Coordinates of C-alpha atoms and ligand atoms in Angstrom, one line a residue:
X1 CA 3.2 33.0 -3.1
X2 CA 4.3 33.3 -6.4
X3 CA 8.2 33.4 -7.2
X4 CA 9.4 36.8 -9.3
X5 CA 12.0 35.1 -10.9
X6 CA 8.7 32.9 -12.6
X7 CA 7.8 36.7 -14.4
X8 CA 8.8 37.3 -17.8
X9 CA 10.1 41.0 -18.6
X10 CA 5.9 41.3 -19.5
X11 CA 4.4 39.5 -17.0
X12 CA 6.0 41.9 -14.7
X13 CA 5.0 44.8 -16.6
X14 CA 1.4 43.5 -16.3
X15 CA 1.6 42.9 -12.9
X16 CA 2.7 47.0 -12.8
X17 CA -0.4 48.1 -14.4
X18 CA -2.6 45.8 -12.8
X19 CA -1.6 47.5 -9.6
X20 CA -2.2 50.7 -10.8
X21 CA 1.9 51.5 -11.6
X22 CA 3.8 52.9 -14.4
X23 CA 4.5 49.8 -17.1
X24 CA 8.3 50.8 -16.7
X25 CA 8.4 49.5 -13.2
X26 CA 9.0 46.2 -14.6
X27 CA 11.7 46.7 -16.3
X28 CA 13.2 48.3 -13.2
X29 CA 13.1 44.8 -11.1
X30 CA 13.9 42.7 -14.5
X31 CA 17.3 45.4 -14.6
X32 CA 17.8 44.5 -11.0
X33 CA 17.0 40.9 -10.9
X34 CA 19.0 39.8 -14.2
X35 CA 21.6 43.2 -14.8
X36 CA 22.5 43.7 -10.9
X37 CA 21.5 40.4 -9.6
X38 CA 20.5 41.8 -6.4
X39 CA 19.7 39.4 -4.0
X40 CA 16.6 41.1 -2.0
X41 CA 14.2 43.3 -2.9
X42 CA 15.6 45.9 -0.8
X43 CA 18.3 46.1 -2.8
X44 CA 16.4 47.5 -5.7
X45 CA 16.8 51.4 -4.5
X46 CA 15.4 52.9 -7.3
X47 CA 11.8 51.7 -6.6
X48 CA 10.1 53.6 -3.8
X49 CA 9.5 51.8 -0.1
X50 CA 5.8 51.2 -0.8
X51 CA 6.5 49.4 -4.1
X52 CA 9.2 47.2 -2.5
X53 CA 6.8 46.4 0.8
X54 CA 4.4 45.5 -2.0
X55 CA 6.9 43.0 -3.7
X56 CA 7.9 41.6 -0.8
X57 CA 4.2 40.9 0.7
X58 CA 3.3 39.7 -2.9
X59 CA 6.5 37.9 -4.2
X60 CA 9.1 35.0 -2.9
X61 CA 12.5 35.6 -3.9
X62 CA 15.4 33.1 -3.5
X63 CA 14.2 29.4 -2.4
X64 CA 16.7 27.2 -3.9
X65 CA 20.0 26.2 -2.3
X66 CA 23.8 25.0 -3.0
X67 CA 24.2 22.3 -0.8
X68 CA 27.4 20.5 -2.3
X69 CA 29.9 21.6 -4.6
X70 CA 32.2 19.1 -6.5
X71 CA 35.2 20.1 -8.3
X72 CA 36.9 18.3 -11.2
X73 CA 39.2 19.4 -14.3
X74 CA 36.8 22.0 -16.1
X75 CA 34.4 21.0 -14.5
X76 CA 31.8 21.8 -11.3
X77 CA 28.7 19.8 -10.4
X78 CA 26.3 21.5 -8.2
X79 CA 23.6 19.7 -5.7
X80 CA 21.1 22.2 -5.2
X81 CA 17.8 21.8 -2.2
X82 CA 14.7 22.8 -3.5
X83 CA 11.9 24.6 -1.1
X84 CA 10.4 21.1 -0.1
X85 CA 13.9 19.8 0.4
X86 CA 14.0 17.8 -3.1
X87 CA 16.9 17.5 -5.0
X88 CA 18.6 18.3 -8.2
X89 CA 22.2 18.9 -9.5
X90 CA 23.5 21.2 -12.5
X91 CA 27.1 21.2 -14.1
X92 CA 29.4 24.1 -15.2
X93 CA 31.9 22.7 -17.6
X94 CA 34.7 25.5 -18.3
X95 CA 35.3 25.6 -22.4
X96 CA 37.7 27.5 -24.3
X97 CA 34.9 29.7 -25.7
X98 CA 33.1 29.8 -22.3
X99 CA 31.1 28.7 -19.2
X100 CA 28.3 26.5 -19.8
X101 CA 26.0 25.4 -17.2
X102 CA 24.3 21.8 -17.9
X103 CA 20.7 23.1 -16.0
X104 CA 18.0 20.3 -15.2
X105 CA 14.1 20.6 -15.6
X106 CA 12.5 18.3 -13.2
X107 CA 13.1 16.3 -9.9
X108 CA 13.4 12.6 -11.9
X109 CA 12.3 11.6 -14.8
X110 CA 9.5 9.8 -16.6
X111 CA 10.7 8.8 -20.2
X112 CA 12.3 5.8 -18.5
X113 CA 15.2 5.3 -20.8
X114 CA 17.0 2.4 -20.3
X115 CA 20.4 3.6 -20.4
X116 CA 20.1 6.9 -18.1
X117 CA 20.7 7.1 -14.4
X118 CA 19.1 10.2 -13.8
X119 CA 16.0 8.6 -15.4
X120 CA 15.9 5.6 -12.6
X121 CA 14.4 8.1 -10.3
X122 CA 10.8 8.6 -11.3
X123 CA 9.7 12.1 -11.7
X124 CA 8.4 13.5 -8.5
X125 CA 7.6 17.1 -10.3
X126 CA 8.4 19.3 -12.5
X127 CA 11.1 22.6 -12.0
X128 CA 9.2 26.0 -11.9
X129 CA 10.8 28.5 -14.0
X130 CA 12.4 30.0 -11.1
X131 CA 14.1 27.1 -10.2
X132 CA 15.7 26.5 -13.3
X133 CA 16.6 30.1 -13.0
X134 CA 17.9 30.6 -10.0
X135 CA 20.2 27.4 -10.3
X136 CA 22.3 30.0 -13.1
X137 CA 22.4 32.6 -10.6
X138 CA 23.5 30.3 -7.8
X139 CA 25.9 29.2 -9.9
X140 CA 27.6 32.0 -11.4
X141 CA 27.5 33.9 -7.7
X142 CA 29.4 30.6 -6.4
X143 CA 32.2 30.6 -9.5
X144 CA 32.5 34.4 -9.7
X145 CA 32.4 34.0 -13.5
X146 CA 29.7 34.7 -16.2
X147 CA 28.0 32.0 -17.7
X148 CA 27.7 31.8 -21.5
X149 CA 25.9 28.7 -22.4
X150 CA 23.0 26.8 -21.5
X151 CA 22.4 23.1 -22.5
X152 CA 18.9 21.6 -20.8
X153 CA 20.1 18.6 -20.7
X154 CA 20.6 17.8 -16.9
X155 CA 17.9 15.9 -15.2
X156 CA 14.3 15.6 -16.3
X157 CA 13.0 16.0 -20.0
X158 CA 12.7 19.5 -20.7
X159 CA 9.6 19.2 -22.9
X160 CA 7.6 17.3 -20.6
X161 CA 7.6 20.5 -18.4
X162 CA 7.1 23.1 -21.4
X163 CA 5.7 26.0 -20.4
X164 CA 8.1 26.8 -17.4
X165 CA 10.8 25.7 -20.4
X166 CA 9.6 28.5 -22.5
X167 CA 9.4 31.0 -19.9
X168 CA 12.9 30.0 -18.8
X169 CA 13.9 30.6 -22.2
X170 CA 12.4 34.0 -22.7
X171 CA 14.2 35.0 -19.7
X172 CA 17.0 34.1 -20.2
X173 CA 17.3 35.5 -23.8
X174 CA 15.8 38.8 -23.3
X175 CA 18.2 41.2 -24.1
X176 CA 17.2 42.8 -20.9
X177 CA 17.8 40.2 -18.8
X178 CA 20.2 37.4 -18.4
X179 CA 21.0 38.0 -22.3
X180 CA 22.6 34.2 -23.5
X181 CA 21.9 34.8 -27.2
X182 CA 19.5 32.0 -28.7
X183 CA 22.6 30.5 -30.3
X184 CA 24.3 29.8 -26.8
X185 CA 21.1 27.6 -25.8
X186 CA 20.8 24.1 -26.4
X187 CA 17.6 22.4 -25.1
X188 CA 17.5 18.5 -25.9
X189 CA 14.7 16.1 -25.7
X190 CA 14.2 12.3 -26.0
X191 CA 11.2 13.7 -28.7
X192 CA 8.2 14.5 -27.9
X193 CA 6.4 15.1 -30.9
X194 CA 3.7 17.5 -30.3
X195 CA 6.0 19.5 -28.2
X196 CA 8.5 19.7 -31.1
X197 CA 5.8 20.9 -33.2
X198 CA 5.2 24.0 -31.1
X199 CA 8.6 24.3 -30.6
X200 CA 9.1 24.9 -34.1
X201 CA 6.2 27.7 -34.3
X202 CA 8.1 29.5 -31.9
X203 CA 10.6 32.5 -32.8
X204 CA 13.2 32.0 -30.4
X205 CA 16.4 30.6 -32.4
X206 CA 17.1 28.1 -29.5
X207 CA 19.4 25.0 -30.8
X208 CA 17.2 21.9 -30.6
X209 CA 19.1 18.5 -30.2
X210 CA 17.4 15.3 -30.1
X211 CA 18.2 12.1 -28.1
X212 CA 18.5 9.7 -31.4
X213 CA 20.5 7.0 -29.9
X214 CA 19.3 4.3 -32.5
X215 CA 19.1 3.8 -36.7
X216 CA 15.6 2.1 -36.4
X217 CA 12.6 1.2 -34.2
X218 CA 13.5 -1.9 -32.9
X219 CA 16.9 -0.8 -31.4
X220 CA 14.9 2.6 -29.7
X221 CA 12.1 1.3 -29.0
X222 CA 14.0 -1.6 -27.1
X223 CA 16.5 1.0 -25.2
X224 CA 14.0 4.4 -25.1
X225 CA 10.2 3.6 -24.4
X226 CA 9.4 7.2 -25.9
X227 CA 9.6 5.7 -28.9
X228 CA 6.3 3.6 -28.4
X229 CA 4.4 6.3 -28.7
X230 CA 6.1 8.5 -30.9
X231 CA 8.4 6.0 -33.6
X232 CA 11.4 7.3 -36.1
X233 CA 8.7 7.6 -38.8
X234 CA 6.9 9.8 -37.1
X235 CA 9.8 11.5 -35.5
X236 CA 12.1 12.4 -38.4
X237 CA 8.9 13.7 -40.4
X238 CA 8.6 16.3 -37.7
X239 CA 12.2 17.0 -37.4
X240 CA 12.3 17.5 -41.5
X241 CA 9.1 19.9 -40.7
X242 CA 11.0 21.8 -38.3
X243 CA 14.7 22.6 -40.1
X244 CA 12.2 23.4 -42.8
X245 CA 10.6 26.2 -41.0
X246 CA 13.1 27.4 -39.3
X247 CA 15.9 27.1 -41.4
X248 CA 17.9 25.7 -38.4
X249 CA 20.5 22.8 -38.3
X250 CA 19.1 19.9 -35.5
X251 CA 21.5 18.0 -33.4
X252 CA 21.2 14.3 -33.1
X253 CA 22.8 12.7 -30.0
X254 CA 23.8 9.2 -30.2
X255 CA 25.0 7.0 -27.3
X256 CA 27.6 4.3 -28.2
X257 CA 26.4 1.2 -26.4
X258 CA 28.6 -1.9 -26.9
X259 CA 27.0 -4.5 -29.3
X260 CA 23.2 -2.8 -28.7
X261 CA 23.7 0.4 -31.6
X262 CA 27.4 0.5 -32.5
X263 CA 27.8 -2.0 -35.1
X264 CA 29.0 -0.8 -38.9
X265 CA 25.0 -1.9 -40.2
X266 CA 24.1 0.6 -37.3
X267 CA 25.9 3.6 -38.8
X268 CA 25.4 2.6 -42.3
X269 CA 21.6 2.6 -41.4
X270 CA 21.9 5.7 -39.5
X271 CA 23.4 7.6 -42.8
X272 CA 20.3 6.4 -44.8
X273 CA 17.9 8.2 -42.0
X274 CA 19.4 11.4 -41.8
X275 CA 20.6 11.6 -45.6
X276 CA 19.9 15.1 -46.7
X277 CA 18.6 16.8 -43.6
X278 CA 20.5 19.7 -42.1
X279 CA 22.0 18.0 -39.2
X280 CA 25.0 16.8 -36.8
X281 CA 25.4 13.8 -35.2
X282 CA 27.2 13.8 -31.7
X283 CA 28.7 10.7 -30.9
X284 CA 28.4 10.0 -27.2
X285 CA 30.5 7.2 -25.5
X286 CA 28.5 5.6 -22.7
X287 CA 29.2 7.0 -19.2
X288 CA 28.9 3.7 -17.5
X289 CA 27.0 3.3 -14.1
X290 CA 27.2 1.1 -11.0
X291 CA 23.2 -0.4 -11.5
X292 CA 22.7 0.0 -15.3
X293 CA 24.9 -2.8 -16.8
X294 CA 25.2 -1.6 -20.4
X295 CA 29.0 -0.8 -21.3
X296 CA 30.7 1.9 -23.5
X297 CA 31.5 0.9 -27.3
X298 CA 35.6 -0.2 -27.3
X299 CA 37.5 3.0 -28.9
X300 CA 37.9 1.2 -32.5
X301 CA 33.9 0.3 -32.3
X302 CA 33.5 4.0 -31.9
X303 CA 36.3 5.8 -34.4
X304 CA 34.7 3.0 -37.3
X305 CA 31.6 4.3 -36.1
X306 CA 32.9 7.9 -37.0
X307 CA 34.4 6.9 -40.1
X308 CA 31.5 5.5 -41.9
X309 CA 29.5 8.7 -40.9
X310 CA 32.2 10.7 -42.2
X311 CA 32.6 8.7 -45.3
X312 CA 28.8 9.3 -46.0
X313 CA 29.7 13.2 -45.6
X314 CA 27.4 13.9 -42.6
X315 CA 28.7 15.8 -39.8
X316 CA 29.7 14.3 -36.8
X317 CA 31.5 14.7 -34.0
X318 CA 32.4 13.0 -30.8
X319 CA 31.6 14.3 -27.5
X320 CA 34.3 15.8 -25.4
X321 CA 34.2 14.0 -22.0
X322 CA 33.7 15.7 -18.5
X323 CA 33.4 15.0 -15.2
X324 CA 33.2 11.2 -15.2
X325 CA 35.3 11.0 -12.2
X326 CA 32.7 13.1 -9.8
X327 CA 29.2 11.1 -11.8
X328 CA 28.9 15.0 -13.3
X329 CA 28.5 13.0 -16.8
X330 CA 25.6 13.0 -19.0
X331 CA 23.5 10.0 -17.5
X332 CA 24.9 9.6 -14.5
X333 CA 23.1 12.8 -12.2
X334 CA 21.5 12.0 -8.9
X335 CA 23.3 8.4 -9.3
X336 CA 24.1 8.7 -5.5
X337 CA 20.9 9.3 -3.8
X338 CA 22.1 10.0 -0.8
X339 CA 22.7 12.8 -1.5
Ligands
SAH1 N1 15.6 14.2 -21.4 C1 16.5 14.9 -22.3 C2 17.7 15.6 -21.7 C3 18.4 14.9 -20.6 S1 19.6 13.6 -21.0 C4 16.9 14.0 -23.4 O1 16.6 12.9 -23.4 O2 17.5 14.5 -24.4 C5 20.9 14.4 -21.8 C6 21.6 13.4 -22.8 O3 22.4 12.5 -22.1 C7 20.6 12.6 -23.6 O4 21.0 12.5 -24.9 C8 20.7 11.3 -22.9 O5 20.2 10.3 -23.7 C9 22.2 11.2 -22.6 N2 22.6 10.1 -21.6 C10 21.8 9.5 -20.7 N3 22.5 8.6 -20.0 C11 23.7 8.6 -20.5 C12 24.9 7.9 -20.2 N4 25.0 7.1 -19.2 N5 26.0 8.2 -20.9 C13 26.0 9.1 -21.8 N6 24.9 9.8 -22.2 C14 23.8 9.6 -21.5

């Protein structure tokens, strides 16, 4: 049975009409689902009994879980159990500006970077729309507060699952539904090529950020395997492609590893291969792990990184840490299997 939190605001209009109803039926449930956030269909008390016997012989509702909640400063990381008793986790960090939920995109991972934790476990599938969904709902019920960011950056990469990514999107952007303006969402991908490219013909104003992490082919291909088949010069073409059509800034993240991509010829080669696009580097030191044995930059490797970025007047920033003391960091989700 199909989930209705998979339906976008006009796949559930078609599914109205194709059942002989009024079109405006859909945006009923979409209002209930997204404005109330009812939690049954009998909840929805507009609709008439026949229409909700209907949805409820035709349509699943809420299959996914909280089963452990872990608290740090700002910061929240969520296990959730899937319908077939997988696993995946999300994190609500608590900004100044706002809540943002961290949201993953698959159970695993494929792209086999060398450096990620999440990425040790190998993708068993990917999220379905209403998965990714309902782990926003779960959590702001849980926190009792509204969230107002997205990053897809938990586990999984979220362009090697694309179409439930896109519907997510559209969900969640419609201003009918959960409403996080394109601005507040942040999808980031270890750069698929071909999906970037679509990604660009797209309207949604989505922030794109790309897992960089090395100057040249040799360092990424030896730490990311994605590079193989898609390389830098292939890579930055279709990023210069993009911020060209869409007029958008693209965010590169780089992870400070010590002695493998922190040296001063690092960020002096990393200047030369973004020089004139419109872009910001965000400098991320290494969450360490117990089984991966790479170690975080020392703090002077990393503010001499900064410096000769700044010097070459591109924008950079580094990354704000959270929730390293409960493995809620980037890298380090599902690190405890046990789970
Ligand atoms: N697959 C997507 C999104 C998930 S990873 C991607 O690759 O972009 C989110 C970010 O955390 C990526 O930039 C990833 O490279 C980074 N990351 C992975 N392991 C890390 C670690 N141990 N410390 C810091 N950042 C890490």
């Amino acid at each position: 049975m199909n989930n209705i939190y998979n339906l976008t605001l006009i796949d559930l209009e078609e599914y109205f009409l194709s059942i002989g109803e009024k079109k405006f039926k859909g945006q009923q449930v979409f209002d209930w689902l997204y404005r109330k956030k009812v939690k049954s269909f009998d909840e929805m008390t507009n609709l008439k009994k026949e229409i909700i016997e209907v949805l409820k012989n035709n349509f699943t509702m809420n299959t996914v879980s909280i089963t452990k909640v872990e608290r740090d400063v700002d910061v929240n990381k969520y296990l959730f159990k899937l319908n077939d008793n997988e696993k995946v986790e999300a994190v609500l960090m608590n900004h100044l500006y706002g809540n943002s939920l961290c949201i993953s995109t698959q159970v695993g991972c494929n792209m086999g970077c060398k450096f990620c934790e999440s990425g040790r476990l190998k993708k068993v599938r990917n999220l379905e729309t209403h998965e990714m969904i309902e782990q926003i709902l779960l959590v702001e019920e849980e926190c009792g507060k509204r969230i107002s960011h997205i990053v897809i950056m938990g586990i999984g990469e979220p362009f090697d699952n694309y179409d439930n990514l896109i519907k997510f999107i559209e969900i969640v952007n419609n201003p009918k539904g959960l409403e996080l303006g394109s601005r507040h969402i942040t999808v980031s991908t270890c750069g698929l090529v071909p999906k970037i490219k679509e990604f660009t013909k797209l309207p949604y104003q989505v922030n794109l950020a790309i897992s960089l992490h090395a100057p040249n082919n040799e360092i990424r291909g030896s730490i990311m395997p994605i590079n193989k088949a898609y390389p830098l010069d292939v890579l930055i073409p279709t990023l210069k492609d993009y911020i060209k059509e869409t007029n958008r800034r693209v965010t590169f993240e780089y992870i400070l590893l010590d002695e493998i991509n922190d040296t001063k010829e690092c960020a002096q080669e990393l200047c030369d291969l973004v020089r004139g696009m419109n872009c910001y580097i965000n400098l991320i030191p290494y969450n360490e792990t117990n089984n991966i044995s790479y170690k975080r930059s020392k703090k002077e490797k990393i503010s001499a990184f900064y410096d000769i970025l700044k010097k070459n007047r591109i924008n950079v920033t580094v990354r704000r840490e959270y929730g390293s003391n409960i493995s809620a960091a980037c890298g380090q989700l599902r690190s405890k299997k046990e789970d």
